[in-house]
PDB file of C-alpha atoms in Angstrom:
ATOM      1  CA  MET A 226      68.367 216.103  -1.411  1.00 43.00           C
ATOM      2  CA  VAL A 227      65.210 215.315   0.573  1.00 44.00           C
ATOM      3  CA  LYS A 228      67.256 214.131   3.516  1.00 52.00           C
ATOM      4  CA  ARG A 229      69.338 217.309   3.509  1.00 55.00           C
ATOM      5  CA  THR A 230      66.181 219.452   3.320  1.00 80.00           C
ATOM      6  CA  LYS A 231      64.705 217.670   6.347  1.00 83.00           C
ATOM      7  CA  GLU A 232      67.956 218.095   8.256  1.00 84.00           C
ATOM      8  CA  ASP A 233      68.047 221.797   7.432  1.00 84.00           C
ATOM      9  CA  ALA A 234      64.438 222.191   8.574  1.00 86.00           C
ATOM     10  CA  LEU A 235      65.196 220.470  11.890  1.00 90.00           C
ATOM     11  CA  LYS A 236      68.245 222.694  12.397  1.00 92.00           C
ATOM     12  CA  THR A 237      66.165 225.804  11.730  1.00 93.00           C
ATOM     13  CA  ARG A 238      63.467 224.636  14.135  1.00 94.00           C
ATOM     14  CA  GLN A 239      66.009 224.023  16.884  1.00 94.00           C
ATOM     15  CA  LEU A 240      67.614 227.399  16.183  1.00 96.00           C
ATOM     16  CA  LEU A 241      64.243 229.070  16.624  1.00 96.00           C
ATOM     17  CA  ILE A 242      63.601 227.266  19.912  1.00 97.00           C
ATOM     18  CA  ASP A 243      67.040 228.102  21.304  1.00 96.00           C
ATOM     19  CA  THR A 244      66.739 231.720  20.186  1.00 97.00           C
ATOM     20  CA  ALA A 245      63.246 232.019  21.667  1.00 97.00           C
ATOM     21  CA  ILE A 246      64.510 230.736  25.025  1.00 97.00           C
ATOM     22  CA  LEU A 247      67.206 233.392  25.205  1.00 96.00           C
ATOM     23  CA  THR A 248      64.950 236.160  23.892  1.00 97.00           C
ATOM     24  CA  PHE A 249      62.071 235.329  26.238  1.00 97.00           C
ATOM     25  CA  SER A 250      64.489 235.232  29.179  1.00 96.00           C
ATOM     26  CA  GLN A 251      65.771 238.712  28.342  1.00 95.00           C
ATOM     27  CA  GLN A 252      62.593 240.501  27.241  1.00 96.00           C
ATOM     28  CA  GLY A 253      59.837 238.382  28.756  1.00 96.00           C
ATOM     29  CA  PHE A 254      57.236 236.397  26.876  1.00 96.00           C
ATOM     30  CA  SER A 255      54.768 239.267  26.447  1.00 95.00           C
ATOM     31  CA  GLY A 256      57.561 241.694  25.541  1.00 96.00           C
ATOM     32  CA  THR A 257      58.884 239.508  22.713  1.00 96.00           C
ATOM     33  CA  SER A 258      57.448 239.416  19.206  1.00 95.00           C
ATOM     34  CA  LEU A 259      58.005 236.828  16.497  1.00 95.00           C
ATOM     35  CA  ASP A 260      59.870 239.570  14.607  1.00 95.00           C
ATOM     36  CA  ASP A 261      62.260 239.842  17.574  1.00 96.00           C
ATOM     37  CA  ILE A 262      62.930 236.110  17.454  1.00 96.00           C
ATOM     38  CA  ALA A 263      63.340 236.086  13.668  1.00 95.00           C
ATOM     39  CA  HIS A 264      65.799 238.993  13.876  1.00 96.00           C
ATOM     40  CA  ALA A 265      67.808 237.366  16.675  1.00 96.00           C
ATOM     41  CA  ALA A 266      67.916 234.034  14.796  1.00 95.00           C
ATOM     42  CA  GLN A 267      68.722 235.820  11.516  1.00 95.00           C
ATOM     43  CA  VAL A 268      65.869 234.137   9.663  1.00 94.00           C
ATOM     44  CA  THR A 269      62.731 235.446   8.002  1.00 91.00           C
ATOM     45  CA  ARG A 270      59.405 235.679   9.799  1.00 91.00           C
ATOM     46  CA  GLY A 271      58.144 233.171   7.246  1.00 91.00           C
ATOM     47  CA  ALA A 272      60.672 230.642   8.552  1.00 91.00           C
ATOM     48  CA  ILE A 273      59.011 230.861  11.955  1.00 94.00           C
ATOM     49  CA  TYR A 274      55.537 230.315  10.506  1.00 94.00           C
ATOM     50  CA  TRP A 275      56.814 227.271   8.623  1.00 93.00           C
ATOM     51  CA  HIS A 276      57.388 225.604  12.011  1.00 94.00           C
ATOM     52  CA  PHE A 277      55.029 227.360  14.437  1.00 95.00           C
ATOM     53  CA  GLU A 278      51.560 228.831  14.036  1.00 93.00           C
ATOM     54  CA  ASN A 279      52.092 231.525  16.662  1.00 95.00           C
ATOM     55  CA  LYS A 280      54.191 232.605  19.630  1.00 96.00           C
ATOM     56  CA  SER A 281      52.261 230.440  22.082  1.00 96.00           C
ATOM     57  CA  GLN A 282      52.925 227.304  20.054  1.00 97.00           C
ATOM     58  CA  LEU A 283      56.626 228.170  19.972  1.00 97.00           C
ATOM     59  CA  PHE A 284      56.604 228.723  23.739  1.00 97.00           C
ATOM     60  CA  ASN A 285      54.955 225.356  24.345  1.00 97.00           C
ATOM     61  CA  ALA A 286      57.433 223.589  22.047  1.00 96.00           C
ATOM     62  CA  ILE A 287      60.273 224.895  24.209  1.00 96.00           C
ATOM     63  CA  TRP A 288      59.044 222.931  27.218  1.00 96.00           C
ATOM     64  CA  GLN A 289      57.820 219.875  25.343  1.00 94.00           C
ATOM     65  CA  GLU A 290      61.292 219.277  23.935  1.00 92.00           C
ATOM     66  CA  GLN A 291      63.318 219.766  27.128  1.00 93.00           C
ATOM     67  CA  LEU A 292      64.674 216.777  29.015  1.00 93.00           C
ATOM     68  CA  PRO A 293      63.972 216.633  32.766  1.00 94.00           C
ATOM     69  CA  VAL A 294      66.840 217.956  34.862  1.00 93.00           C
ATOM     70  CA  ARG A 295      67.377 214.465  36.325  1.00 91.00           C
ATOM     71  CA  ASP A 296      68.185 213.184  32.814  1.00 92.00           C
ATOM     72  CA  LYS A 297      70.516 216.081  32.064  1.00 93.00           C
ATOM     73  CA  ILE A 298      72.586 215.432  35.183  1.00 93.00           C
ATOM     74  CA  ALA A 299      72.517 211.618  35.085  1.00 89.00           C
ATOM     75  CA  ASP A 300      76.135 211.365  33.944  1.00 87.00           C
ATOM     76  CA  LYS A 301      77.217 213.715  36.763  1.00 85.00           C
ATOM     77  CA  ILE A 302      75.963 211.413  39.518  1.00 84.00           C
ATOM     78  CA  LYS A 303      79.064 209.267  39.726  1.00 75.00           C
ATOM     79  CA  LEU A 304      78.635 207.262  42.886  1.00 75.00           C
ATOM     80  CA  HIS A 305      79.708 203.833  44.067  1.00 70.00           C
ATOM     81  CA  VAL A 306      77.229 201.053  43.371  1.00 69.00           C
ATOM     82  CA  ASP A 307      76.684 200.724  47.124  1.00 80.00           C
ATOM     83  CA  ALA A 308      75.837 204.426  47.583  1.00 89.00           C
ATOM     84  CA  THR A 309      72.989 205.042  49.996  1.00 93.00           C
ATOM     85  CA  ALA A 310      69.698 206.547  48.862  1.00 94.00           C
ATOM     86  CA  GLU A 311      70.514 209.624  50.938  1.00 95.00           C
ATOM     87  CA  LYS A 312      73.806 210.136  49.110  1.00 94.00           C
ATOM     88  CA  ILE A 313      72.107 209.721  45.735  1.00 93.00           C
ATOM     89  CA  LEU A 314      69.435 212.246  46.739  1.00 95.00           C
ATOM     90  CA  ARG A 315      72.076 214.692  47.998  1.00 95.00           C
ATOM     91  CA  GLU A 316      74.185 214.465  44.856  1.00 94.00           C
ATOM     92  CA  THR A 317      71.109 214.818  42.644  1.00 95.00           C
ATOM     93  CA  PHE A 318      70.068 218.081  44.305  1.00 96.00           C
ATOM     94  CA  ILE A 319      73.638 219.416  44.231  1.00 96.00           C
ATOM     95  CA  GLU A 320      74.161 218.616  40.556  1.00 96.00           C
ATOM     96  CA  GLY A 321      70.752 220.074  39.709  1.00 96.00           C
ATOM     97  CA  LEU A 322      71.764 223.411  41.249  1.00 97.00           C
ATOM     98  CA  ARG A 323      75.163 223.258  39.574  1.00 97.00           C
ATOM     99  CA  LEU A 324      73.614 222.604  36.172  1.00 96.00           C
ATOM    100  CA  ILE A 325      71.657 225.837  36.515  1.00 96.00           C
ATOM    101  CA  ALA A 326      74.742 227.654  37.792  1.00 97.00           C
ATOM    102  CA  HIS A 327      76.835 226.710  34.743  1.00 96.00           C
ATOM    103  CA  ASP A 328      74.501 226.285  31.769  1.00 95.00           C
ATOM    104  CA  PRO A 329      73.263 229.565  30.202  1.00 94.00           C
ATOM    105  CA  LEU A 330      70.351 227.778  28.539  1.00 94.00           C
ATOM    106  CA  GLU A 331      69.203 226.290  31.870  1.00 95.00           C
ATOM    107  CA  GLN A 332      69.492 229.717  33.466  1.00 96.00           C
ATOM    108  CA  ALA A 333      67.359 231.188  30.693  1.00 96.00           C
ATOM    109  CA  LEU A 334      64.717 228.481  31.158  1.00 96.00           C
ATOM    110  CA  VAL A 335      64.332 229.085  34.900  1.00 95.00           C
ATOM    111  CA  GLU A 336      64.404 232.844  34.297  1.00 96.00           C
ATOM    112  CA  ILE A 337      61.410 232.472  31.978  1.00 96.00           C
ATOM    113  CA  LEU A 338      59.641 230.114  34.357  1.00 94.00           C
ATOM    114  CA  TYR A 339      60.053 232.188  37.501  1.00 93.00           C
ATOM    115  CA  HIS A 340      60.259 235.782  36.302  1.00 92.00           C
ATOM    116  CA  LYS A 341      59.551 236.358  32.623  1.00 94.00           C
ATOM    117  CA  CYS A 342      56.167 234.866  31.782  1.00 92.00           C
ATOM    118  CA  GLU A 343      52.550 235.660  32.605  1.00 92.00           C
ATOM    119  CA  PHE A 344      50.982 232.232  32.123  1.00 93.00           C
ATOM    120  CA  THR A 345      47.691 232.153  30.205  1.00 93.00           C
ATOM    121  CA  LYS A 346      45.438 229.279  29.191  1.00 93.00           C
ATOM    122  CA  GLU A 347      47.160 228.973  25.788  1.00 95.00           C
ATOM    123  CA  LEU A 348      50.505 228.260  27.430  1.00 96.00           C
ATOM    124  CA  THR A 349      51.825 225.136  29.140  1.00 94.00           C
ATOM    125  CA  SER A 350      51.187 225.843  32.821  1.00 94.00           C
ATOM    126  CA  GLU A 351      53.944 226.664  35.285  1.00 92.00           C
ATOM    127  CA  LYS A 352      52.821 223.708  37.400  1.00 93.00           C
ATOM    128  CA  ASP A 353      53.151 221.270  34.482  1.00 94.00           C
ATOM    129  CA  ILE A 354      56.575 222.615  33.534  1.00 94.00           C
ATOM    130  CA  ARG A 355      57.895 222.337  37.077  1.00 92.00           C
ATOM    131  CA  GLU A 356      56.441 218.868  37.579  1.00 92.00           C
ATOM    132  CA  ARG A 357      57.760 217.419  34.311  1.00 91.00           C
ATOM    133  CA  LEU A 358      61.144 219.122  34.107  1.00 91.00           C
ATOM    134  CA  LEU A 359      62.298 220.379  37.497  1.00 90.00           C
ATOM    135  CA  PHE A 360      60.627 218.733  40.464  1.00 91.00           C
ATOM    136  CA  ASN A 361      58.578 215.603  39.961  1.00 91.00           C
ATOM    137  CA  HIS A 362      56.701 214.917  43.195  1.00 93.00           C
ATOM    138  CA  GLU A 363      56.348 211.179  42.692  1.00 93.00           C
ATOM    139  CA  ASN A 364      60.049 210.698  41.953  1.00 92.00           C
ATOM    140  CA  VAL A 365      61.049 212.716  45.006  1.00 95.00           C
ATOM    141  CA  ALA A 366      58.585 210.756  47.157  1.00 96.00           C
ATOM    142  CA  LEU A 367      60.124 207.515  45.909  1.00 95.00           C
ATOM    143  CA  MET A 368      63.630 208.635  46.842  1.00 94.00           C
ATOM    144  CA  LEU A 369      62.560 209.951  50.242  1.00 96.00           C
ATOM    145  CA  ASN A 370      60.833 206.673  51.050  1.00 97.00           C
ATOM    146  CA  ARG A 371      64.013 204.808  50.121  1.00 95.00           C
ATOM    147  CA  CYS A 372      66.016 207.108  52.379  1.00 96.00           C
ATOM    148  CA  VAL A 373      63.649 206.471  55.293  1.00 96.00           C
ATOM    149  CA  LYS A 374      63.676 202.730  54.657  1.00 96.00           C
ATOM    150  CA  GLU A 375      67.480 202.680  54.850  1.00 96.00           C
ATOM    151  CA  ASN A 376      67.651 205.132  57.744  1.00 95.00           C
ATOM    152  CA  PRO A 377      64.466 205.742  59.793  1.00 93.00           C
ATOM    153  CA  GLY A 378      66.140 208.813  61.322  1.00 92.00           C
ATOM    154  CA  PHE A 379      66.529 210.474  57.926  1.00 95.00           C
ATOM    155  CA  LEU A 380      63.227 212.339  58.374  1.00 94.00           C
ATOM    156  CA  ASN A 381      61.538 213.631  61.481  1.00 90.00           C
ATOM    157  CA  CYS A 382      58.523 214.841  59.516  1.00 92.00           C
ATOM    158  CA  SER A 383      56.338 213.013  57.004  1.00 93.00           C
ATOM    159  CA  VAL A 384      57.422 212.422  53.419  1.00 95.00           C
ATOM    160  CA  GLU A 385      54.535 214.611  52.235  1.00 94.00           C
ATOM    161  CA  LEU A 386      55.654 217.560  54.356  1.00 95.00           C
ATOM    162  CA  ALA A 387      59.284 217.004  53.347  1.00 96.00           C
ATOM    163  CA  ILE A 388      58.353 217.299  49.660  1.00 96.00           C
ATOM    164  CA  ILE A 389      56.690 220.671  50.251  1.00 94.00           C
ATOM    165  CA  ILE A 390      59.734 221.920  52.162  1.00 95.00           C
ATOM    166  CA  ILE A 391      62.229 220.675  49.558  1.00 96.00           C
ATOM    167  CA  GLN A 392      60.387 222.276  46.655  1.00 95.00           C
ATOM    168  CA  ALA A 393      60.014 225.604  48.457  1.00 95.00           C
ATOM    169  CA  TYR A 394      63.660 225.574  49.572  1.00 97.00           C
ATOM    170  CA  LEU A 395      65.225 224.787  46.200  1.00 96.00           C
ATOM    171  CA  SER A 396      62.869 227.067  44.274  1.00 95.00           C
ATOM    172  CA  GLY A 397      63.622 229.865  46.720  1.00 95.00           C
ATOM    173  CA  ILE A 398      67.372 229.506  46.243  1.00 97.00           C
ATOM    174  CA  ILE A 399      67.089 229.592  42.458  1.00 96.00           C
ATOM    175  CA  LYS A 400      64.652 232.525  42.441  1.00 95.00           C
ATOM    176  CA  ASN A 401      66.809 234.565  44.807  1.00 96.00           C
ATOM    177  CA  TRP A 402      69.958 233.797  42.841  1.00 96.00           C
ATOM    178  CA  LEU A 403      68.285 235.115  39.690  1.00 95.00           C
ATOM    179  CA  MET A 404      66.679 238.118  41.406  1.00 93.00           C
ATOM    180  CA  THR A 405      69.965 239.214  42.991  1.00 93.00           C
ATOM    181  CA  ASP A 406      71.729 239.100  39.613  1.00 92.00           C
ATOM    182  CA  LYS A 407      73.598 235.916  40.593  1.00 93.00           C
ATOM    183  CA  ASN A 408      75.555 237.714  43.293  1.00 94.00           C
ATOM    184  CA  PHE A 409      76.446 234.530  45.171  1.00 96.00           C
ATOM    185  CA  ASP A 410      78.348 231.491  43.940  1.00 97.00           C
ATOM    186  CA  LEU A 411      75.605 228.927  43.381  1.00 97.00           C
ATOM    187  CA  ASP A 412      78.074 226.262  42.278  1.00 97.00           C
ATOM    188  CA  ARG A 413      80.341 226.579  45.314  1.00 97.00           C
ATOM    189  CA  LEU A 414      77.497 226.900  47.796  1.00 98.00           C
ATOM    190  CA  ALA A 415      75.337 224.106  46.352  1.00 98.00           C
ATOM    191  CA  PRO A 416      76.658 221.407  48.769  1.00 97.00           C
ATOM    192  CA  SER A 417      76.093 223.687  51.775  1.00 98.00           C
ATOM    193  CA  PHE A 418      72.596 224.563  50.624  1.00 98.00           C
ATOM    194  CA  VAL A 419      71.667 220.914  50.180  1.00 98.00           C
ATOM    195  CA  ASP A 420      73.260 219.799  53.445  1.00 98.00           C
ATOM    196  CA  GLY A 421      71.347 222.547  55.230  1.00 97.00           C
ATOM    197  CA  LEU A 422      68.131 221.348  53.627  1.00 97.00           C
ATOM    198  CA  LEU A 423      68.695 217.719  54.617  1.00 96.00           C
ATOM    199  CA  ALA A 424      69.623 218.731  58.168  1.00 95.00           C
ATOM    200  CA  SER A 425      66.435 220.778  58.490  1.00 95.00           C
ATOM    201  CA  LEU A 426      64.323 217.810  57.396  1.00 94.00           C
ATOM    202  CA  ARG A 427      65.669 215.828  60.345  1.00 93.00           C
ATOM    203  CA  LEU A 428      64.525 218.563  62.735  1.00 91.00           C
ATOM    204  CA  THR A 429      61.169 219.503  61.223  1.00 89.00           C
ATOM    205  CA  PRO A 430      58.289 218.163  63.329  1.00 86.00           C
ATOM    206  CA  SER A 431      55.484 216.401  61.535  1.00 77.00           C
ATOM    207  CA  ALA A 432      52.198 218.196  61.017  1.00 69.00           C
ATOM    208  CA  PRO A 433      48.777 217.049  59.815  1.00 63.00           C
ATOM    209  CA  LEU A 434      48.138 217.686  56.129  1.00 55.00           C
ATOM    210  CA  ASN A 435      44.860 217.834  54.240  1.00 59.00           C
ATOM    211  CA  HIS A 436      44.756 214.325  52.777  1.00 52.00           C
ATOM    212  CA  HIS A 437      43.690 215.435  49.280  1.00 51.00           C
ATOM    213  CA  SER A 438      46.911 217.468  48.957  1.00 46.00           C
ATOM    214  CA  CYS A 439      48.955 214.277  49.203  1.00 46.00           C
ATOM    215  CA  THR A 440      47.023 211.851  47.037  1.00 43.00           C
ATOM    216  CA  SER A 441      49.402 212.192  44.103  1.00 44.00           C
ATOM    217  CA  LEU A 442      52.524 211.555  46.124  1.00 46.00           C
ATOM    218  CA  SER A 443      52.472 207.778  46.366  1.00 43.00           C
ATOM    219  CA  PRO A 444      55.692 206.318  44.926  1.00 41.00           C
ATOM    220  CA  PRO A 445      55.531 204.892  41.402  1.00 39.00           C
ATOM    221  CA  THR A 446      57.151 201.672  40.305  1.00 34.00           C
ATOM    222  CA  SER A 447      59.457 203.440  37.816  1.00 33.00           C
ATOM    223  CA  SER A 448      61.920 206.375  37.942  1.00 34.00           C
ATOM    224  CA  ILE A 449      64.599 206.475  40.594  1.00 34.00           C
ATOM    225  CA  SER A 450      65.573 210.085  41.044  1.00 41.00           C
ATOM    226  CA  PRO A 451      63.984 213.497  41.555  1.00 50.00           C
TER     227      PRO A 451
END
């Protein structure tokens, strides 16, 4: 009986998180009440308070319990054992875009992140969410350094500048896809987008960067993908 009660509680908690994601993505964080979430999940308001003290705690739980995109797409990166670092990087970016294109929950998460939340001090910051779940700078730096080691012509600019360009490019594609009501085929165009990005990195001249903006970009000894 105790085991079943714990299982039911975990199911209810996950239901509340999943429902909150979809409701926040549709109505915005500030425009959503706990009553809205309870109604959408078909539970009582008391069921929410059993698991979460307030709306901010529920919001933070959403991000704490998400896997990084690189983990979600790991089984999609089916490459030969001798695949180059560049090919691994390319396929990782493509599959990341395709995950968002196909998975309604992923679409809802990026909708909240980019368009449906006014971040306050009580909430997990946008920077922390992006760094942990979408675009980890150290992991990307590691992969870029491997690409350059295998092929010195892979980059014309510095790794630090390349990271800034990659993040802006991919974020821009996702934001525009959402803002234009998904009026282009993100799945079909993903390879072209990524190939265009990689080609531009080969042509981008290096530029001096303020050294304190790059101090966190040194490659770690763990993690192998962005």
